[in-house]
Short mmCIF file of C-alpha atoms and ligand atoms in Angstrom, two decimals:
data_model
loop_
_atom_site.label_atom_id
_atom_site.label_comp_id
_atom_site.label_asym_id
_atom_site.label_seq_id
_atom_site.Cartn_x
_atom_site.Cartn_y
_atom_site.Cartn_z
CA UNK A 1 69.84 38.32 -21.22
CA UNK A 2 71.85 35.67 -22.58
CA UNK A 3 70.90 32.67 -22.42
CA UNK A 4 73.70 29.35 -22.09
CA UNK A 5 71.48 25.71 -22.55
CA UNK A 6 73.48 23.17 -20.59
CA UNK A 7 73.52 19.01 -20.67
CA UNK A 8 74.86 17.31 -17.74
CA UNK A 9 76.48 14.34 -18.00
CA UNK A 10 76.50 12.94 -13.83
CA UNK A 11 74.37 14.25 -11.17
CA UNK A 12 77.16 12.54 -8.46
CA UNK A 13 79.59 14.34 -5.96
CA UNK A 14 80.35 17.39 -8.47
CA UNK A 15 77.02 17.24 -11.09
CA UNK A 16 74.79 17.62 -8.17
CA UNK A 17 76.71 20.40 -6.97
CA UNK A 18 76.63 22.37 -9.93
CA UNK A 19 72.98 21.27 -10.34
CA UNK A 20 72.28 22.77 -6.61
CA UNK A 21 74.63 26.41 -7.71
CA UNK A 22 72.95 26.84 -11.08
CA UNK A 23 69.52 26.45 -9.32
CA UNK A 24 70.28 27.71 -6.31
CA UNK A 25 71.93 31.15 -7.92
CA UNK A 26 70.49 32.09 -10.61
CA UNK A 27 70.07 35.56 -9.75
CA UNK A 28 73.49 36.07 -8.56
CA UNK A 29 74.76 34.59 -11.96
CA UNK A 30 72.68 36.49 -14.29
CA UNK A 31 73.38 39.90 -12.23
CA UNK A 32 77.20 38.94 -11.79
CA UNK A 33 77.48 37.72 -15.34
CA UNK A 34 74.40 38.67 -17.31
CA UNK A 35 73.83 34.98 -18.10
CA UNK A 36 70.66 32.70 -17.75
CA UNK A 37 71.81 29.11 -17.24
CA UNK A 38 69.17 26.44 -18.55
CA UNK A 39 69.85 23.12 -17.56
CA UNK A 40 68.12 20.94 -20.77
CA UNK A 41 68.53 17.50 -19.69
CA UNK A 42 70.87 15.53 -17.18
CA UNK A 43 72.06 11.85 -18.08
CA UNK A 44 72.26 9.33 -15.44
CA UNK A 45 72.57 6.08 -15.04
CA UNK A 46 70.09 4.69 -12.89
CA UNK A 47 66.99 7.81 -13.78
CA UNK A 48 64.91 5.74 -10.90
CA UNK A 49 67.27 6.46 -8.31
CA UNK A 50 66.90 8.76 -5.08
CA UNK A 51 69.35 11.63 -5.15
CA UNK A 52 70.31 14.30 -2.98
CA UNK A 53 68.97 16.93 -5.02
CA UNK A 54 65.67 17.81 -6.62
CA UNK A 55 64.76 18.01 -9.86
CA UNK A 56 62.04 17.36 -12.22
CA UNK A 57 62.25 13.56 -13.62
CA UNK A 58 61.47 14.87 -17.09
CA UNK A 59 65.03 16.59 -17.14
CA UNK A 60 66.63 12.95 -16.68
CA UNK A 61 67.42 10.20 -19.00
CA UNK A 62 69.84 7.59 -19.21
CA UNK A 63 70.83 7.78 -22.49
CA UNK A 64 74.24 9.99 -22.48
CA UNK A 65 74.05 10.39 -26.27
CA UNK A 66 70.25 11.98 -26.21
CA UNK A 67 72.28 14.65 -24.22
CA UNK A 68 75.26 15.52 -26.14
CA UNK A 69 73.66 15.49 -29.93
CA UNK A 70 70.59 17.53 -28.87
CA UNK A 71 70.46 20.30 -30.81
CA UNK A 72 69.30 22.28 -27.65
CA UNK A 73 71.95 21.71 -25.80
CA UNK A 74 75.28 24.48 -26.28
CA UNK A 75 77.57 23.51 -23.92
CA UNK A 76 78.22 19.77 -22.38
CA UNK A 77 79.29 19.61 -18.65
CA UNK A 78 81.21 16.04 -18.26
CA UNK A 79 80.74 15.04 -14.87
CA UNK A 80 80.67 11.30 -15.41
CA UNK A 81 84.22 10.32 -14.93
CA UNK A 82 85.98 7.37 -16.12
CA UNK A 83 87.96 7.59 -19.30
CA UNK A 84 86.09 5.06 -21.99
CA UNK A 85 82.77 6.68 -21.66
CA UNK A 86 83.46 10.29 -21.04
CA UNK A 87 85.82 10.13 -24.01
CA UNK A 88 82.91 8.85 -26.59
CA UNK A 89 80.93 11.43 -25.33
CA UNK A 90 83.31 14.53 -25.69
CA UNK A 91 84.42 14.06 -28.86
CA UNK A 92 81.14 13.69 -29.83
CA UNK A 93 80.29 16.87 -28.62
CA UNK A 94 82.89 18.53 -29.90
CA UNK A 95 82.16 17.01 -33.24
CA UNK A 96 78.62 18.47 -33.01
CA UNK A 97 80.66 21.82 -32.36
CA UNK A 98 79.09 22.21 -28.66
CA UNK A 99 81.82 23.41 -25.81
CA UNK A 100 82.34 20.79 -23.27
CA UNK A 101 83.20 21.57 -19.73
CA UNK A 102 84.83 19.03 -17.65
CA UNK A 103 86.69 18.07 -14.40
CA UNK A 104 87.84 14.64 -15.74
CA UNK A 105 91.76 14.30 -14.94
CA UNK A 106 91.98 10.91 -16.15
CA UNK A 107 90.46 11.61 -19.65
CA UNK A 108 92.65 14.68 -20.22
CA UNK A 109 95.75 13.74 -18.74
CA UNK A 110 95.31 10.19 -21.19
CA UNK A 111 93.56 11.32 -24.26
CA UNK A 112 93.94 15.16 -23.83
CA UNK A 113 95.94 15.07 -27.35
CA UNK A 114 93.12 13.75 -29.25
CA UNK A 115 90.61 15.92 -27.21
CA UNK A 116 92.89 19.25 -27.44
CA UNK A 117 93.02 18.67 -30.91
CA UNK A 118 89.52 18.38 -32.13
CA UNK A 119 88.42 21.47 -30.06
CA UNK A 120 90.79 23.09 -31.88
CA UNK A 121 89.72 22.41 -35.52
CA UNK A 122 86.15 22.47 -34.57
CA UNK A 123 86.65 25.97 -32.72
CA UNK A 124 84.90 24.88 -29.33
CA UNK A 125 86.29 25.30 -26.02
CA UNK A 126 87.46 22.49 -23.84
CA UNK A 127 87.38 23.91 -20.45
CA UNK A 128 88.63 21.75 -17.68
CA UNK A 129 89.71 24.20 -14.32
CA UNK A 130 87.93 21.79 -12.02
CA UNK A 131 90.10 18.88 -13.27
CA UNK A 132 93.43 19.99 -11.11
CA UNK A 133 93.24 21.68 -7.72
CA UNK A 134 89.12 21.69 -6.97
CA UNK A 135 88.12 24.75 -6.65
CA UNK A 136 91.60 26.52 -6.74
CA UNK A 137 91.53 28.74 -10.21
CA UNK A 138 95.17 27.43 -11.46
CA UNK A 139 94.42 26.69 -14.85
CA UNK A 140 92.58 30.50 -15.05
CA UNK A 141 95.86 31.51 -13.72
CA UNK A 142 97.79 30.06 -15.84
CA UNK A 143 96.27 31.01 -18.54
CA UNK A 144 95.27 34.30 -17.69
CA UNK A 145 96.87 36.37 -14.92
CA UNK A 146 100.46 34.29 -15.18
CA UNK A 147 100.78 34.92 -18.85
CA UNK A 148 103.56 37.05 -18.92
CA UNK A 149 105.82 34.19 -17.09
CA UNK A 150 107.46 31.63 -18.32
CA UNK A 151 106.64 28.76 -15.27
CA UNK A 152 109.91 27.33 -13.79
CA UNK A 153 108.58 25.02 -11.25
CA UNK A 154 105.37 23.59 -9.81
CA UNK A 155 105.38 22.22 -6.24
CA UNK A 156 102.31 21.06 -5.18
CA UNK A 157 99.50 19.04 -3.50
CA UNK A 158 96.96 18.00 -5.73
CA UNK A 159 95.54 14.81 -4.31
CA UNK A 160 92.94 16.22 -1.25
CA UNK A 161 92.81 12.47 -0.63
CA UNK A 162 95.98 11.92 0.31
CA UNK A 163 96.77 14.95 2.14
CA UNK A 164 93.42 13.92 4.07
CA UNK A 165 94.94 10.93 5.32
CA UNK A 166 98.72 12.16 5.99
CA UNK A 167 96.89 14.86 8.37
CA UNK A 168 94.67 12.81 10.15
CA UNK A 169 97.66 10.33 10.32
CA UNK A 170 99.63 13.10 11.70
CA UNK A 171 97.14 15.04 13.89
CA UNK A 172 95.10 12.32 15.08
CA UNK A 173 97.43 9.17 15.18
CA UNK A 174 94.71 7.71 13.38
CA UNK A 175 95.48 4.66 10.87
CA UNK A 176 96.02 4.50 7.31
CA UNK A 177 92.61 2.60 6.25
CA UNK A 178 89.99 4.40 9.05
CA UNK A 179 91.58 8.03 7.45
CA UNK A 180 90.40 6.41 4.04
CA UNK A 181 87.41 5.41 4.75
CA UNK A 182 86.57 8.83 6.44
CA UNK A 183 88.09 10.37 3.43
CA UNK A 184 85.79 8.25 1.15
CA UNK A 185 82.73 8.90 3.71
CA UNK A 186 83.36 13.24 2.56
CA UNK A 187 83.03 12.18 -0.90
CA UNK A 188 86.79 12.94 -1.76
CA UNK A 189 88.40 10.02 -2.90
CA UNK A 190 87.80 8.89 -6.15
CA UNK A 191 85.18 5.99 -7.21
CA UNK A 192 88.48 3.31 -7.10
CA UNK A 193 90.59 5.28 -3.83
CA UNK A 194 93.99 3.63 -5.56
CA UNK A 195 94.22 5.96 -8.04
CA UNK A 196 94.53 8.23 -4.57
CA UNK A 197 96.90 6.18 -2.54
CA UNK A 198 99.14 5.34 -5.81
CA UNK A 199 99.71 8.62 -7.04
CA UNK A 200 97.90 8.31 -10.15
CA UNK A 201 95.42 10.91 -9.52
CA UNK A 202 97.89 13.52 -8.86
CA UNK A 203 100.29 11.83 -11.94
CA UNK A 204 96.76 12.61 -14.08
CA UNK A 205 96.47 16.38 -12.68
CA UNK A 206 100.41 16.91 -12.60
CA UNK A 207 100.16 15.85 -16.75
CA UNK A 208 97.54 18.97 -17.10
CA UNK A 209 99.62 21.51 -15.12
CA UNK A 210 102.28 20.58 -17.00
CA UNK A 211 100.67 20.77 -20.46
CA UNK A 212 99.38 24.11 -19.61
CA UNK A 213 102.57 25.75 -17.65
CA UNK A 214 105.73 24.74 -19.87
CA UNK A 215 103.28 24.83 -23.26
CA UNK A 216 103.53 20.93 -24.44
CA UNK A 217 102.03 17.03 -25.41
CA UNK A 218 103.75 14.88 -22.44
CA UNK A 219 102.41 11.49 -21.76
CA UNK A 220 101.35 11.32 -17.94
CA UNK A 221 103.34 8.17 -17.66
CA UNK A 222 106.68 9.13 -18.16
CA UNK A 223 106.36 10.95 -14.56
CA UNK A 224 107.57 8.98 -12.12
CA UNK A 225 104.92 8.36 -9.49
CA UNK A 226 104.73 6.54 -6.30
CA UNK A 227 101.81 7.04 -3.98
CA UNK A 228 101.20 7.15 0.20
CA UNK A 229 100.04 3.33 0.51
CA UNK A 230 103.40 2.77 1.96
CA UNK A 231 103.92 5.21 4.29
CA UNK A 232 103.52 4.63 8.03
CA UNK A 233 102.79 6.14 11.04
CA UNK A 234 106.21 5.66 12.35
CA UNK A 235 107.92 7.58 9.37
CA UNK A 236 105.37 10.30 10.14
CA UNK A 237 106.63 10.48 13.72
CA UNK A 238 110.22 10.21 13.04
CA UNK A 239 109.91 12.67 10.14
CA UNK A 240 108.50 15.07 12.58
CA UNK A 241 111.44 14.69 15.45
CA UNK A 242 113.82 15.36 12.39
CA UNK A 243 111.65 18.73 12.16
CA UNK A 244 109.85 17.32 8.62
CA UNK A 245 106.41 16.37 7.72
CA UNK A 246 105.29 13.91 4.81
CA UNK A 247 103.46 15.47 1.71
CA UNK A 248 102.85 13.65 -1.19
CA UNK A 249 103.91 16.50 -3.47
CA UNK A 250 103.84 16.83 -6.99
CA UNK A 251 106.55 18.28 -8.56
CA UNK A 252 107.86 19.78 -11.95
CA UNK A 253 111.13 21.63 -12.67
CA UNK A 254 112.63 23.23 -15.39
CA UNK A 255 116.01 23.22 -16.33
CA UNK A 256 118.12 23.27 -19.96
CA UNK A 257 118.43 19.33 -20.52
CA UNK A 258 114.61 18.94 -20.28
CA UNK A 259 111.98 18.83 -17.47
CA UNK A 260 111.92 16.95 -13.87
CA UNK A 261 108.58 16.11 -12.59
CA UNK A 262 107.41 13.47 -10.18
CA UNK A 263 104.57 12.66 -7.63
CA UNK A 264 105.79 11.38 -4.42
CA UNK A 265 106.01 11.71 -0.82
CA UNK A 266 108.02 13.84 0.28
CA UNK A 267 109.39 15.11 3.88
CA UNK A 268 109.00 18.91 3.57
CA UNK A 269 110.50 20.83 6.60
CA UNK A 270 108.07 21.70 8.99
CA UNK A 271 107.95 25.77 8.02
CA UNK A 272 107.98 25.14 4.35
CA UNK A 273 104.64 27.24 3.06
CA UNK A 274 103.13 23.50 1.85
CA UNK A 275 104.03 21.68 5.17
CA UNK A 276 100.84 23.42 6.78
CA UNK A 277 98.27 22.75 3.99
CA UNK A 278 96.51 20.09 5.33
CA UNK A 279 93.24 17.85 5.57
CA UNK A 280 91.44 17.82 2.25
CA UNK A 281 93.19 21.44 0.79
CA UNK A 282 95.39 21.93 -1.76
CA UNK A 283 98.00 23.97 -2.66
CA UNK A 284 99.63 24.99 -6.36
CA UNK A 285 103.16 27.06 -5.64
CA UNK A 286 103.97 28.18 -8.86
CA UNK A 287 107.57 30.28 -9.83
CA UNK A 288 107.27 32.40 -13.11
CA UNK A 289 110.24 34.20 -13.84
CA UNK A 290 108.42 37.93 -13.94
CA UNK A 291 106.58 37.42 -11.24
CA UNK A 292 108.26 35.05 -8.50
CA UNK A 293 106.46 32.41 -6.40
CA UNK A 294 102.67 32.41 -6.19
CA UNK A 295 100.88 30.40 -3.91
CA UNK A 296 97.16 29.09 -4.97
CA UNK A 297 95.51 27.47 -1.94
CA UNK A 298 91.66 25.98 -1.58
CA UNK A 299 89.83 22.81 -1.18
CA UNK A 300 91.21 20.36 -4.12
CA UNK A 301 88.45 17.71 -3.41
CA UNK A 302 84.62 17.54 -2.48
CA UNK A 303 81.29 18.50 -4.58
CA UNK A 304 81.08 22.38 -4.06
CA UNK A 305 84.10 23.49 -4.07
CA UNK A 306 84.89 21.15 -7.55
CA UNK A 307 81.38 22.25 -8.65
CA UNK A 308 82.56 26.18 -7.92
CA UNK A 309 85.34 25.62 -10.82
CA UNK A 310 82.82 23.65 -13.02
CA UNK A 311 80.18 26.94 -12.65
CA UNK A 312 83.14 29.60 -13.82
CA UNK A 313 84.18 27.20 -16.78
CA UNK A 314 80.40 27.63 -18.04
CA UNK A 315 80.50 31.45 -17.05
CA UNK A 316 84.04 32.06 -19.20
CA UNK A 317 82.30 30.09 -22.55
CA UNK A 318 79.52 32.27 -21.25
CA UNK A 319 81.47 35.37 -21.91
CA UNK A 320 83.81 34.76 -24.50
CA UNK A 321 80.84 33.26 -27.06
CA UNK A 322 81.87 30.81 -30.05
CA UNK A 323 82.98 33.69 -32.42
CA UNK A 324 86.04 34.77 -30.21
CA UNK A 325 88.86 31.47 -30.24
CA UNK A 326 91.36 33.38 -28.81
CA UNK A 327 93.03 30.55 -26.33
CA UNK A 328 93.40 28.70 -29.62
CA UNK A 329 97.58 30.13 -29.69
CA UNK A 330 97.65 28.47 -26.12
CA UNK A 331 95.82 25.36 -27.10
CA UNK A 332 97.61 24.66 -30.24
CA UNK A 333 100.97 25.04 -28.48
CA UNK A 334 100.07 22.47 -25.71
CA UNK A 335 99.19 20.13 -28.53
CA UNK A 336 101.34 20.38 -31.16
CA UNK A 337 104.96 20.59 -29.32
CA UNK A 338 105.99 18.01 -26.96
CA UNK A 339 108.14 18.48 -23.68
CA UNK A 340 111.29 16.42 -22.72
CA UNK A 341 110.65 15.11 -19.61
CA UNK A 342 114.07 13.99 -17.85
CA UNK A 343 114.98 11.03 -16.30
CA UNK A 344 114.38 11.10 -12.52
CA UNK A 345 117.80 8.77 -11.81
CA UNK A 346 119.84 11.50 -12.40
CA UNK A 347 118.11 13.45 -9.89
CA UNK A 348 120.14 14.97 -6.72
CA UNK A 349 118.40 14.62 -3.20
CA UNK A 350 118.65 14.55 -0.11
CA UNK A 351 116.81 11.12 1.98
CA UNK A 352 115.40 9.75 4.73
CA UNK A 353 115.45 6.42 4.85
CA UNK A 354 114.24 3.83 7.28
CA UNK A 355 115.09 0.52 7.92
CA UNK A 356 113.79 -2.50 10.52
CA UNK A 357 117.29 -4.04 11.55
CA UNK A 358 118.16 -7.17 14.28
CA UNK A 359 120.32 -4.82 16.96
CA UNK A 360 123.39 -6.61 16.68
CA UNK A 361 127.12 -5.62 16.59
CA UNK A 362 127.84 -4.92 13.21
CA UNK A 363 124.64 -3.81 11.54
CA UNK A 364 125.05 -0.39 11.73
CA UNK A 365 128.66 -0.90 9.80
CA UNK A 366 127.43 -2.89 6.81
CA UNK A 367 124.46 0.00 6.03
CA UNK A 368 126.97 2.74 6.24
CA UNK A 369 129.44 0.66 4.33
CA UNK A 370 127.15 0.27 1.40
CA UNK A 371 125.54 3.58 1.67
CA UNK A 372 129.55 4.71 1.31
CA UNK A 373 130.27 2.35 -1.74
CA UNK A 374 127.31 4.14 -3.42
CA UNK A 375 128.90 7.99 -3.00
CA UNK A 376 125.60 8.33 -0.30
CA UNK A 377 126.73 10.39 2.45
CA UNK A 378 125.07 10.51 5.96
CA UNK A 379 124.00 13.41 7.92
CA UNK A 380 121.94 12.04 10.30
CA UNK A 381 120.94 8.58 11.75
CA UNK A 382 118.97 7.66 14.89
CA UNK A 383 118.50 4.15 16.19
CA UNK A 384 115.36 3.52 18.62
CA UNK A 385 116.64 1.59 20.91
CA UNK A 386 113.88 -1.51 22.51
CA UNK A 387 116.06 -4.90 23.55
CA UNK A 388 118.99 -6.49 22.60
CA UNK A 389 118.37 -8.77 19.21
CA UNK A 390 115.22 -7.57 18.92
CA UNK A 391 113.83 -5.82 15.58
CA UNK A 392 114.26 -2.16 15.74
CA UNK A 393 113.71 0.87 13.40
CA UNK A 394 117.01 2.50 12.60
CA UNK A 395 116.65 6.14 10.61
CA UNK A 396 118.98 7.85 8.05
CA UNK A 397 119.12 10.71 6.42
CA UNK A 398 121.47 11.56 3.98
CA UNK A 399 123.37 14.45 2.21
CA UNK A 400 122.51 14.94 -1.34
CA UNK A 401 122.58 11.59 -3.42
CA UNK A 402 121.38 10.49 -6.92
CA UNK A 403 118.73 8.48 -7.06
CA UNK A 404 120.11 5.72 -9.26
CA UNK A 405 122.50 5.40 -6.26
CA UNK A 406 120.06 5.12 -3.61
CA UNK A 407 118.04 2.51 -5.32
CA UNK A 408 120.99 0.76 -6.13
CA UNK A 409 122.14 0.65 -2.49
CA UNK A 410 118.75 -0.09 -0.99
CA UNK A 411 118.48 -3.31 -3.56
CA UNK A 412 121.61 -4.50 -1.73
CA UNK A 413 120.81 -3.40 1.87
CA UNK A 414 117.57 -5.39 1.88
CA UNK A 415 119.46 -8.49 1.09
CA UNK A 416 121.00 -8.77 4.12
CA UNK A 417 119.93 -10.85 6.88
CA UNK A 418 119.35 -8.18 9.58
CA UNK A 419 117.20 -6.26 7.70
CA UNK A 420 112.94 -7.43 7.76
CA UNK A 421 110.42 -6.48 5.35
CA UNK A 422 111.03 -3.48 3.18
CA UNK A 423 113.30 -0.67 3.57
CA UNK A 424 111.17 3.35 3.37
CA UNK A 425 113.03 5.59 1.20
CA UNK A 426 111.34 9.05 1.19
CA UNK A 427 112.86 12.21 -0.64
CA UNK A 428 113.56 15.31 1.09
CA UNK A 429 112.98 18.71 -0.77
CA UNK A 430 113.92 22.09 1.09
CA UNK A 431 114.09 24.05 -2.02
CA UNK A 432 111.64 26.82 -2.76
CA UNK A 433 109.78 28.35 0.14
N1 HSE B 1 90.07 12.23 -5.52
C1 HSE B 1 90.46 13.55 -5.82
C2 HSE B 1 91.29 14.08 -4.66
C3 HSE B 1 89.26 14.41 -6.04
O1 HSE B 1 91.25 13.47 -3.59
O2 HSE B 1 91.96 15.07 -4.82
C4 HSE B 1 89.56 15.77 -6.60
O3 HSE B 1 90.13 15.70 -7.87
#
């Protein structure tokens, strides 16, 4: 029986769920996979501390470095999070030629050049499926059973957080912060819950896909992201009387003069195959050009299905041994080439876009009037009526625009006196499925 000695870096959310599997399983494992999983030590912070799982104290110690240059120890399991840390301990690692298994997002999507690299010359494996989608194998897919493809587009929701609180926003007319805080209660959101509500999270796991699916460096910040902190309950109910519901999608697109990709919310009509993934799932829909669109769909947040993905990484270093680099073609290319990633201004889209107007003759007139200077046409607009003078939400949607237009005309729009606070400007996609 083969035998795989393992240091854990984080017994939180996801280390103490693939603590509780490799314990709990080991006879499944080793008859499944005809490997014995030996946990050797497991770094935490505070060693004192009461935890939901048990284990023997001698196994702890809060010295992160005892665990990653012990000569005992064959493959590293990064479940720490955070970038400065994580990244001084798996380099080191991989320096020490030990495979490192991770679900970090953050480190990969900032430093995964650096990281990428040095598994490379050192011949270890980085494995990282529990960084994007939970417990949803897309990066085996990818890898693996999409080979043959090249990957056109990406739609998808990648931030369990997020879609969390848009559905219980939706479903349960509950408010933005209680959804949160029931979203941080499941152990979903991440340890600072903007890097949910801004998008970042998703920007992080959108940077991987991408890396992985066109073959290429890209630098996470070049894709334009915008989070759900300012989306309201009213553009949740008027998108759904237009027939839409908000996602915050995240979305990459091929095409000749480089690649589109963005995180944002979106209004996806209501019998689009991502409009009904909700609470904390996610969902990858990929389009390869052999085989078509395929949709990936599981829980993207929480510590067993996250710690499901961590447990096959270990299994597939398992199997393939340190003699056999053959992902090193795959690796190299998402290193060493670099992908254009285009400009999202000169993107065409349809919108829905919501303003709070005075109801007064003549408002109605100057919006359209600029939305015409600016080429935006409009296909539908809804006024709720309340009282005379008083402030009232007036709803557009538009025919297909660019978005250097719409920004432009929204600057000018919230200049004028009848418009309060802010104007919502949401994209709507009704492309694939
Ligand atoms: N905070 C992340 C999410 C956890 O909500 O999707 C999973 O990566």
């Amino acid at each position: 029986m083969q035998t795989v000695r393992v240091g854990l870096l984080g017994l939180g959310q996801i280390g103490s769920g693939v603590y509780s599997i490799l314990t709990r399983k080991v006879r499944e494992l080793e008859a499944q996979c005809g490997v014995r999983f030996e946990i050797k030590k497991v770094a935490v912070k505070n060693p004192g501390k009461k935890r939901s799982v048990k284990l023997p104290r001698k196994l702890l110690t809060a010295n992160a470095f005892a665990v990653v240059r012990d000569p005992e120890v064959d493959v590293v399991v990064e479940l720490i999070g955070g970038v400065r840390e994580a990244r001084l301990y798996v380099k080191e690692a991989l320096r020490r030629g030990k495979h490192v298994v991770t679900a970090n997002k953050a480190l990969l999507a900032e430093y995964g050049d650096e990281i990428f690299e040095l598994a490379c010359q050192r011949k270890c494996w980085v494995q990282f499926e529990a960084s994007v989608g939970g417990g949803i194998p897309v990066i085996k897919a990818l890898r693996e059973g999409l080979v043959a493809n090249r990957i056109d587009s990406i739609h998808s929701i990648i931030n369990g957080t997020s879609n969390y609180i848009l559905t219980r926003m939706s479903e349960n007319q509950m408010d933005f912060k209680e959804a949160l805080a029931q979203a941080q209660a499941k152990g979903y959101a991440e340890a600072d819950p903007r890097l949910d509500i801004e998008g970042i999270d998703a920007q992080h796991k959108l940077a991987i896909l991408l890396r992985f699916a066109f073959g290429g460096r890209v630098k996470f910040d070049q894709i334009d992201c915008e989070g759900i902190s300012r989306i309201r309950s009213e553009d949740i109910a008027f998108a759904e009387e237009f027939g839409y519901r908000i996602k915050l999608l995240a979305i990459a697109k091929r095409s000749d003069d480089g690649i589109e990709a963005r995180v944002q919310p979106t209004l996806l009509p209501k019998e689009h195959i991502l409009a009904s993934v909700n609470g904390s799932f996610n969902a990858v829909l990929l389009r390869g050009d052999e085989v078509g669109d395929v949709l990936l769909y599981g829980r993207g947040a929480g510590s067993r299905p996250t710690a499901s993905a961590v447990v096959s990484d270990l299994v597939d270093i398992a199997k393939r041994g340190s003699g056999r680099f053959a992902d090193a073609a795959l690796m190299m290319r998402a290193v060493r080439s670099s992908l254009k990633i285009k400009s999202t201004s000169s993107i065409l889209s349809r919108y829905y876009l919501r303003f709070h107007v005075t109801d007064r003759p003549g408002v109605l007139s100057q919006i359209s009037k600029i939305l015409g200077d600016h080429a935006i046409s409009i296909s539908d607009c809804v006024q709720k009526i309340r009282s005379e003078g008083s402030v009232v939400p007036l709803i557009v949607l538009t025919h297909a625009a660019h978005e250097s237009d719409v920004r432009d005309a929204i600057r000018l729009i919230d200049r004028l006196k009848s418009i309060r606070g802010k104007s919502q400007v949401i994209r709507i996609e009704s492309g694939a499925a």
